[in-house]
Short mmCIF file of C-alpha atoms and ligand atoms in Angstrom, two decimals:
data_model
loop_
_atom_site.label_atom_id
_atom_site.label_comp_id
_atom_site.label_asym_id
_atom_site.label_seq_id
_atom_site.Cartn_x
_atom_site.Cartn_y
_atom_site.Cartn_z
CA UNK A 926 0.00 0.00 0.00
CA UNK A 927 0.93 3.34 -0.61
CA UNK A 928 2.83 5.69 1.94
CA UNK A 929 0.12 8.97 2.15
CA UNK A 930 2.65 12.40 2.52
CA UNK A 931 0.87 14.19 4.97
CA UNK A 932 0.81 17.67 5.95
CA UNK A 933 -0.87 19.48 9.05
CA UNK A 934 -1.75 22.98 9.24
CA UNK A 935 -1.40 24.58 13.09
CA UNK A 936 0.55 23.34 15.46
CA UNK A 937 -1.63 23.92 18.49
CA UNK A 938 -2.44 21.67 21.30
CA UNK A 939 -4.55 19.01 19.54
CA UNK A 940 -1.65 18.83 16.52
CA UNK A 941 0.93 18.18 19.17
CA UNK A 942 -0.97 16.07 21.73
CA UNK A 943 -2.09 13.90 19.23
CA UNK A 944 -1.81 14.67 15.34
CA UNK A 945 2.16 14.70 15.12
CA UNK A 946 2.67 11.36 17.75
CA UNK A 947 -0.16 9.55 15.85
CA UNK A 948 1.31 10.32 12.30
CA UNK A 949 4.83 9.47 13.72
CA UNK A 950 3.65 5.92 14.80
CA UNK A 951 1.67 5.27 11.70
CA UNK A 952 3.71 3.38 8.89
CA UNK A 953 0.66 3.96 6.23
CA UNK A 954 1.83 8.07 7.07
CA UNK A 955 4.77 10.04 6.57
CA UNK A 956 4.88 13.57 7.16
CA UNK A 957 6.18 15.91 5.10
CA UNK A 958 5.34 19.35 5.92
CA UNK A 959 3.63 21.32 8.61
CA UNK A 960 2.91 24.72 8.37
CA UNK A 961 2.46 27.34 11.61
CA UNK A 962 1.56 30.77 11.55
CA UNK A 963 4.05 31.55 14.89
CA UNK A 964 6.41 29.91 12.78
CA UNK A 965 6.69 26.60 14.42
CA UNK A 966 8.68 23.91 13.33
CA UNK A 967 8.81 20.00 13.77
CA UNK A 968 11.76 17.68 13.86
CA UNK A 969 9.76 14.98 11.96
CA UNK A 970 8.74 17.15 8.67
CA UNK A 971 11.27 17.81 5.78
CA UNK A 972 9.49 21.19 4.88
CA UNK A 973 8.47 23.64 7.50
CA UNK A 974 5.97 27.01 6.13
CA UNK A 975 4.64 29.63 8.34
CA UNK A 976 2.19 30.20 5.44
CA UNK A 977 -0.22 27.32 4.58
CA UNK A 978 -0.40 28.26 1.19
CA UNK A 979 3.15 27.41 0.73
CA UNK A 980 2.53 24.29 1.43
CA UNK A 981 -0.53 23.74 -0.38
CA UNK A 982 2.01 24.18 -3.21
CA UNK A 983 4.13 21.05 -2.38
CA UNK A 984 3.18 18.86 -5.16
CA UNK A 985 4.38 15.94 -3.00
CA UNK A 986 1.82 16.35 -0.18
CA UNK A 987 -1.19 14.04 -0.62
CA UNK A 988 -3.34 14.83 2.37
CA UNK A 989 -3.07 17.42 4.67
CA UNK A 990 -5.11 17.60 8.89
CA UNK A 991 -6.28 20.74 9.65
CA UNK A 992 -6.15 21.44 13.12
CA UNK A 993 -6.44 25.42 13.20
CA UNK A 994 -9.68 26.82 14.56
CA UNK A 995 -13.02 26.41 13.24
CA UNK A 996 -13.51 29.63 12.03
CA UNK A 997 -10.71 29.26 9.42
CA UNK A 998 -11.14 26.15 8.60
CA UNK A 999 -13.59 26.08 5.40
CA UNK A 1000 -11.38 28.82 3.67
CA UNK A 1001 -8.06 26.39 4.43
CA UNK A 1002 -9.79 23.56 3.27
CA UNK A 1003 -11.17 24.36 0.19
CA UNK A 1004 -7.85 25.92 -1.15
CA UNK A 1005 -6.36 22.25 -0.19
CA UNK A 1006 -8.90 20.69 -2.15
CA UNK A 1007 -8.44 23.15 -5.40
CA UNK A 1008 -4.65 22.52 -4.71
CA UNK A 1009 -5.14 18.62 -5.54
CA UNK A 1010 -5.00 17.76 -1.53
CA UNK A 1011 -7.72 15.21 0.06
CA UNK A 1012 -8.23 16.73 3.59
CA UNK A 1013 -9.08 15.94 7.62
CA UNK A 1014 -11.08 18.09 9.22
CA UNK A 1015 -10.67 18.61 12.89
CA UNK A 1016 -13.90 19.09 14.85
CA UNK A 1017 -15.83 20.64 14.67
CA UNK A 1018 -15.44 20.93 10.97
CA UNK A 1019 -16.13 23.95 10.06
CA UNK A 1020 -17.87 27.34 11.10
CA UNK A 1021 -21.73 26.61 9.29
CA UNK A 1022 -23.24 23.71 7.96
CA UNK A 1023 -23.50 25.67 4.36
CA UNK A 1024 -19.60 25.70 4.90
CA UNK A 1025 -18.86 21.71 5.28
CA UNK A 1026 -21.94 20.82 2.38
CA UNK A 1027 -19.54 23.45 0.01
CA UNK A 1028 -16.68 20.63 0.77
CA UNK A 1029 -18.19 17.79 0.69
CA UNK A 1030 -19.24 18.97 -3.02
CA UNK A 1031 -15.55 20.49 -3.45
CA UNK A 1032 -14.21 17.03 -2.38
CA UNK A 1033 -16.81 15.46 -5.21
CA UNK A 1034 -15.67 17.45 -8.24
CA UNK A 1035 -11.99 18.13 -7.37
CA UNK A 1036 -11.86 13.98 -7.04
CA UNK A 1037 -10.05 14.58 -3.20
CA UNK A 1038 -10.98 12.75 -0.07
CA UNK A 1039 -12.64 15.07 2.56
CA UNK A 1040 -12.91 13.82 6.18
CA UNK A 1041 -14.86 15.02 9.30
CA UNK A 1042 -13.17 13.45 12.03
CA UNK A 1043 -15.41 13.33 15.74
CA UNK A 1044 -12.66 11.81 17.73
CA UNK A 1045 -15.03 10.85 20.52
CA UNK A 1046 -16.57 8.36 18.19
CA UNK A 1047 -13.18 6.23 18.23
CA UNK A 1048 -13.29 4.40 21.82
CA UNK A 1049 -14.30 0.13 21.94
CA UNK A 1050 -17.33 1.54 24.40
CA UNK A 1051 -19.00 3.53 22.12
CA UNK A 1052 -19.43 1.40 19.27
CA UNK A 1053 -20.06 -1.46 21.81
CA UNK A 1054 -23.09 1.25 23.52
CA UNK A 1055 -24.18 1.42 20.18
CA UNK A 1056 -24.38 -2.13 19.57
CA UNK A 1057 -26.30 -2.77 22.72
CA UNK A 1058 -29.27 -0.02 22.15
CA UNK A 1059 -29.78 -1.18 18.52
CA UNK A 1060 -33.33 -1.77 18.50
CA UNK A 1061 -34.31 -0.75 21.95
CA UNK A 1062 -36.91 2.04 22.31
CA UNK A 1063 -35.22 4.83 24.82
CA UNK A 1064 -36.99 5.83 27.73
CA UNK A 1065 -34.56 8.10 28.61
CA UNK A 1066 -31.14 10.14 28.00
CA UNK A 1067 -28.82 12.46 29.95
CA UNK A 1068 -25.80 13.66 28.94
CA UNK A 1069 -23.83 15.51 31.63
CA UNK A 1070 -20.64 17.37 30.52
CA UNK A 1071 -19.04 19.55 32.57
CA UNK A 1072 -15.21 20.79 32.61
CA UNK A 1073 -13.25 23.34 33.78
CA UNK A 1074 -12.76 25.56 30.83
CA UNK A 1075 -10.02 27.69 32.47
CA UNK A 1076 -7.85 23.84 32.85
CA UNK A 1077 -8.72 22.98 29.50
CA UNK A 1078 -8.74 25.77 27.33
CA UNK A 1079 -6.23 28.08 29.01
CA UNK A 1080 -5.07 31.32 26.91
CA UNK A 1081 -7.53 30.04 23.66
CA UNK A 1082 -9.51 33.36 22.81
CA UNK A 1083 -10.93 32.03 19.34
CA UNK A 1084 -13.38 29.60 21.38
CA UNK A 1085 -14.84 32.68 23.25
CA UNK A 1086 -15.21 34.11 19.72
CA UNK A 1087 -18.51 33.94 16.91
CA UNK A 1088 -17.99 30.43 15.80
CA UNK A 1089 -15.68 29.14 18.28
CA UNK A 1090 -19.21 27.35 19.96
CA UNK A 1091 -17.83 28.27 23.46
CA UNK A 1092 -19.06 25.21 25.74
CA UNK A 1093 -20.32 23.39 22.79
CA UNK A 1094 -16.81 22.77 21.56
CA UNK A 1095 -16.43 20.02 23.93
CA UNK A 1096 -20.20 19.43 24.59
CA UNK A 1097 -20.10 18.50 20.69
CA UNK A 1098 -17.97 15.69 21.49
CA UNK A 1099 -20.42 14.42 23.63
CA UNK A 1100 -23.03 14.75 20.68
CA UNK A 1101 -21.41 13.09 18.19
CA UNK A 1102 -21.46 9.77 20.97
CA UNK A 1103 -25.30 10.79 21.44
CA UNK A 1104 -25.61 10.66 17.54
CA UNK A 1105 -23.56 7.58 17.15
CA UNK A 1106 -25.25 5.34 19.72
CA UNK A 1107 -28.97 6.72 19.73
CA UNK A 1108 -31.32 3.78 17.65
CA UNK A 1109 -33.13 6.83 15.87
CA UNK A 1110 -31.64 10.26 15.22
CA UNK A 1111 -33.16 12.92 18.23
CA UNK A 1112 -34.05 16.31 17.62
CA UNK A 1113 -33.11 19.46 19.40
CA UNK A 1114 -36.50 20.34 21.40
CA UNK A 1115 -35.35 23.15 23.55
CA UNK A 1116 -32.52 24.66 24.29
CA UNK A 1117 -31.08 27.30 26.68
CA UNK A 1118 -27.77 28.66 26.21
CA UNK A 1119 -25.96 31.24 28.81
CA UNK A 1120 -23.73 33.97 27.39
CA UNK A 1121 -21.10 35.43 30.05
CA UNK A 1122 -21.59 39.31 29.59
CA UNK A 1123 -18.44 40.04 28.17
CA UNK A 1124 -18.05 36.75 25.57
CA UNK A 1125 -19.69 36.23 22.15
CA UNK A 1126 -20.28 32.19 22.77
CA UNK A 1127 -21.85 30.09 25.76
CA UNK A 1128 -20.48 28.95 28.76
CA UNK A 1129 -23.39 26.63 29.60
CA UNK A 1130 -25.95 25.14 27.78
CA UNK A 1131 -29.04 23.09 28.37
CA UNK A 1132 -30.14 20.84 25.85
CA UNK A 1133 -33.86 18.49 25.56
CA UNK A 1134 -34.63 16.36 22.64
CA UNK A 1135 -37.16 14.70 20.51
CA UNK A 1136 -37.97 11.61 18.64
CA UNK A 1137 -39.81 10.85 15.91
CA UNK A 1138 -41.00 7.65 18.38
CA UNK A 1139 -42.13 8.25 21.83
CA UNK A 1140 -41.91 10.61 24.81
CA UNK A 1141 -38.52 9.90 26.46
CA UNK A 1142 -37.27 12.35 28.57
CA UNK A 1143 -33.81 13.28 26.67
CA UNK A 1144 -31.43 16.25 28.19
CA UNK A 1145 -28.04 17.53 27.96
CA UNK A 1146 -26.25 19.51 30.67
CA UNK A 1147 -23.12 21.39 29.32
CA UNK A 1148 -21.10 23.39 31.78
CA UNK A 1149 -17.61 24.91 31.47
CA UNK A 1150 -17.34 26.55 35.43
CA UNK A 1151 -16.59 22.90 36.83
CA UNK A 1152 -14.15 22.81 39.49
CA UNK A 1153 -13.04 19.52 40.87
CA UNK A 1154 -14.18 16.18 39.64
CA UNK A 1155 -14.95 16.79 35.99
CA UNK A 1156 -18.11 14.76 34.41
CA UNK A 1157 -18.25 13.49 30.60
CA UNK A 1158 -20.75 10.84 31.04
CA UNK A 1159 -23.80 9.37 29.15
CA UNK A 1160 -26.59 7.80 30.75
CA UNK A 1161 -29.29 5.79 28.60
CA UNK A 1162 -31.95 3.74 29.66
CA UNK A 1163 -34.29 1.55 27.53
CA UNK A 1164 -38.23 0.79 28.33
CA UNK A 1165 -37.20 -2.45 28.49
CA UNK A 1166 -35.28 -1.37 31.72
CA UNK A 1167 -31.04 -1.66 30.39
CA UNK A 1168 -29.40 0.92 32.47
CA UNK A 1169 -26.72 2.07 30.18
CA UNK A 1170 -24.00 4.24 31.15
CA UNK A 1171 -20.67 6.21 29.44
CA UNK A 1172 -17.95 7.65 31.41
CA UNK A 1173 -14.64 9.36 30.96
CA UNK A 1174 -15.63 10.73 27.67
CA UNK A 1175 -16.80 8.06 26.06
CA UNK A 1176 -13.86 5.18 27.10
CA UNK A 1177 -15.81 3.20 29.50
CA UNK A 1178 -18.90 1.58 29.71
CA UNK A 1179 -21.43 0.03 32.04
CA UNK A 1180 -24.44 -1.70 31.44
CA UNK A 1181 -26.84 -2.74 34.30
CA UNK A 1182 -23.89 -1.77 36.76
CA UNK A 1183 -21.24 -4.34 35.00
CA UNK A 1184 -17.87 -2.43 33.18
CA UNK A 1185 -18.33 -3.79 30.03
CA UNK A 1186 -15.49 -2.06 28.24
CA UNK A 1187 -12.54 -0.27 29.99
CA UNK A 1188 -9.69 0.92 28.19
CA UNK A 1189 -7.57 3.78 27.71
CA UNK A 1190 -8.54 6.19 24.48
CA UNK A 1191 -6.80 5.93 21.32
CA UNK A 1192 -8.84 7.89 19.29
CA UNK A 1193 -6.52 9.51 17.23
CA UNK A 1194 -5.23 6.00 16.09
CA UNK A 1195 -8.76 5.51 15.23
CA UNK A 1196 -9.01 8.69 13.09
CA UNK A 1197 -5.44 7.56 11.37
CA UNK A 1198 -6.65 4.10 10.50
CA UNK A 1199 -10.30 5.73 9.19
CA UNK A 1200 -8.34 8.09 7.06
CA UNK A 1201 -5.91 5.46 5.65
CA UNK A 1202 -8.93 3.38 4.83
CA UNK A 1203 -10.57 6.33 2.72
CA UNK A 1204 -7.57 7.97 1.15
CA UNK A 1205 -7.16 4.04 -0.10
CA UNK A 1206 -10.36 3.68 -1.98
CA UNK A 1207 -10.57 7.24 -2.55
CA UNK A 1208 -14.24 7.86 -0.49
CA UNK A 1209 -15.25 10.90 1.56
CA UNK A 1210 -17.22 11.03 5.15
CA UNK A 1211 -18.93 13.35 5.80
CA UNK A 1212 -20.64 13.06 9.14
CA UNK A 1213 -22.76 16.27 9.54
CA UNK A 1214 -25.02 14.80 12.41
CA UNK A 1215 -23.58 16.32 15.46
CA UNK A 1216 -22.74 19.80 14.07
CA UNK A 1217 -26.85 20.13 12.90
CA UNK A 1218 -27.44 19.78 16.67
CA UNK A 1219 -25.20 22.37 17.81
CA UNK A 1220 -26.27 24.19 14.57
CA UNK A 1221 -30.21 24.41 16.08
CA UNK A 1222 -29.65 24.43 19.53
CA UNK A 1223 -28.40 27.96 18.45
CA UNK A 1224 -30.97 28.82 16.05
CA UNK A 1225 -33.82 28.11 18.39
CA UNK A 1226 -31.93 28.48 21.86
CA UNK A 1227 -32.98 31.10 24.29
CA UNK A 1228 -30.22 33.09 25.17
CA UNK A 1229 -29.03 34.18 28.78
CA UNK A 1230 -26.41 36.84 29.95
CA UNK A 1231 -24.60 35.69 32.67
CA UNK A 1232 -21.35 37.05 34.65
CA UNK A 1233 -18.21 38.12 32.51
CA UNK A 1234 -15.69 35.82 32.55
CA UNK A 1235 -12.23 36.72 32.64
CA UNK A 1236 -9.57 33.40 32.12
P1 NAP B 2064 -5.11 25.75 19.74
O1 NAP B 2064 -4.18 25.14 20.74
O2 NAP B 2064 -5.56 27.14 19.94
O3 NAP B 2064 -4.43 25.55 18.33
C1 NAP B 2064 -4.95 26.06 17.14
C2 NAP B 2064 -3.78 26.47 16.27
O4 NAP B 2064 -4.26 26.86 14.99
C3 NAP B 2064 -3.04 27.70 16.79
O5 NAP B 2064 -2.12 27.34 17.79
C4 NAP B 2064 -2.35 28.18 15.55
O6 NAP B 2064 -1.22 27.37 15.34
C5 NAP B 2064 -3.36 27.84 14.46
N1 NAP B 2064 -4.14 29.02 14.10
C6 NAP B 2064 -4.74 29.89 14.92
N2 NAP B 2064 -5.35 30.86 14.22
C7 NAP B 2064 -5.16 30.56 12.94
C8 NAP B 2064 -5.54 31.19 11.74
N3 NAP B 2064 -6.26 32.31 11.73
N4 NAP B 2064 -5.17 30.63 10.58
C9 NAP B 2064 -4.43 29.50 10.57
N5 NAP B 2064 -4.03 28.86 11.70
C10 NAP B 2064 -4.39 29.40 12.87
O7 NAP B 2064 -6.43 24.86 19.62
P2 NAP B 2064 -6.57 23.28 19.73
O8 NAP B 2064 -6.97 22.93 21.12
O9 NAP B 2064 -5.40 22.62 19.14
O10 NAP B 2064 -7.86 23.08 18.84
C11 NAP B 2064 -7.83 23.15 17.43
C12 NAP B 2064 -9.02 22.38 16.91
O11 NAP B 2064 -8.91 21.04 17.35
C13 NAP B 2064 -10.36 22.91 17.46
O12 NAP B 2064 -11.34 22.86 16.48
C14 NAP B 2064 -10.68 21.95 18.60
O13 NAP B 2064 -12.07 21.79 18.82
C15 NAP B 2064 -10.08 20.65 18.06
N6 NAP B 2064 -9.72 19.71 19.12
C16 NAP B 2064 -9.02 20.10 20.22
C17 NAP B 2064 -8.75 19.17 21.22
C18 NAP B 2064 -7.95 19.52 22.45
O14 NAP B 2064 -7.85 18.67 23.34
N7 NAP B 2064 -7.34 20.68 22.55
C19 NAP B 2064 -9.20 17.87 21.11
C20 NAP B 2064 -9.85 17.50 19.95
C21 NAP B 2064 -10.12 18.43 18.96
P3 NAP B 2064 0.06 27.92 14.55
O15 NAP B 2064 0.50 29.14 15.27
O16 NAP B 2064 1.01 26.78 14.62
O17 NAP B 2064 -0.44 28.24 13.17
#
């Protein structure tokens, strides 16, 4: 099988913690170039551009991860694709919806692989959750997901910003598991979203849902003031009485009290493998599912000023 040359554009946090390590231990990748706009370099790439457009020009790079924020994301991406390059998108994967259908057409006509990636999706638990609900009838759903934005997001000012989604930036990690395991796809029924005086995106968020079958009693609980013990679980029960329950992000998993599945993530191995698999036979994914729920939990949430809040 061919070797894919690999580029990544922004070498923040989620490109060190896990793009660069996962490439590096992934013989079906080699990287070749990685561009940073504070002009950061890696050991492991042969070709190092502060301006991503210099790369784009590389006619060696197959495939390039881009792991800048959202709100530059679409423009990045759809210069890759005109430039010949399939594409990963980090979540979420754009800024609109209108913005990730333009690539997944892009991706059609230019020929080029484009890739949503939801990391949470790559853990043994959830796609054993999933398994377990297929064909159950849910009675009910709570999703509780609550960090401590100041530990987690220190010093990042483009998540406070228009289309950085503010709490929802990890909350939609716990959608995408909600959207992955659920037996029918839910529907944002209300939602209530607080807006610290002095920030343009939530810091909390409320979520229920519908179904196109029954009456269960569905809710999300998204929180970024969480001090102490921090909470990423999922809790689903069926009328038939399974008690089902996620932890730790989406890594573990009980059901009926028993730990079913307990193992330490390796999502980003996931991703790698995924992307392998569809630069191979040349097919997209495009998984829009959790970003339409974040998409109308704006458009129909009631909004609430809350304190400023200062990092
Ligand atoms: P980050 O640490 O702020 O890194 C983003 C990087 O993008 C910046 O460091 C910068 O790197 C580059 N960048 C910033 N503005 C840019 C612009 N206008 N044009 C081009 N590049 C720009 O953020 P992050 O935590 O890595 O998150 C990035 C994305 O990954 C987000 O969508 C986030 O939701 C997702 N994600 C994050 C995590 C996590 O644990 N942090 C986990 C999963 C997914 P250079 O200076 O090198 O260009």
């Amino acid at each position: 099988m061919a070797v894919h040359r690999i580029g990544i554009i922004g070498l923040g946090k989620i490109a060190q913690d896990q793009h660069l390590p996962v490439i590096k231990s992934n013989p079906d990748f080699e990287l070749l170039a990685v561009s940073s706009t504070r002009g950061l370099s890696h050991e492991d790439a042969k070709y190092t551009f502060q301006d991503y457009r210099e790369l784009l020009k590389l006619p060696d790079v197959d495939a390039v991860s881009i792991c800048t924020p959202p709100q530059v994301r679409h423009q990045i991406a759809r210069e890759a694709l005109l430039a010949g390059k399939s594409v990963l998108l980090e979540k979420p994967p754009a800024a609109t919806l209108s913005e990730l259908e333009d690539l997944r057409v892009l991706a059609a006509k230019t020929g080029k692989v484009v890739f949503t990636t939801w990391h949470a999706q790559y853990n043994k638990a959830v796609d054993e959750a999933k398994k377990a609900l297929a064909g159950w009838s849910i009675k009910r759903l709570l999703v509780t997901w609550k960090e401590d934005v100041r530990h987690w997001h220190p010093g990042q000012q483009w998540i406070w910003e228009a289309g950085g989604f503010g709490v929802f930036d990890p909350g939609i990690n716990a959608l995408s598991i909600v959207t992955r395991i659920m037996p029918e796809p839910v529907f944002i029924k209300t939602s209530s979203l607080e807006f610290p005086a002095n920030r343009d995106a939530p810091i909390a968020a409320n979520l229920t849902f519908s179904m196109s079958h029954g009456q269960g009693d569905l809710q999300a609980v998204f929180d970024w003031r969480q001090t102490g013990p921090q909470t990423w679980d999922i809790e689903v029960e069926t009328e038939a009485g399974m008690q089902l329950k996620l932890t730790h992000g989406g890594s573990c998993l009980e059901i009926n009290g028993r730990v079913v599945v307990q193992e330490e993530p390796a999502e980003y191995q996931g991703i790698y493998r995924r992307f392998d698999a569809l630069l191979t036979i040349g097919h997209s994914e495009v998984d829009d599912a959790p970003f339409r729920l974040v998409a109308d939990a704006f458009m129909i949430g009631k909004r609430e000023q809350v304190d400023a809040f200062e990092d």
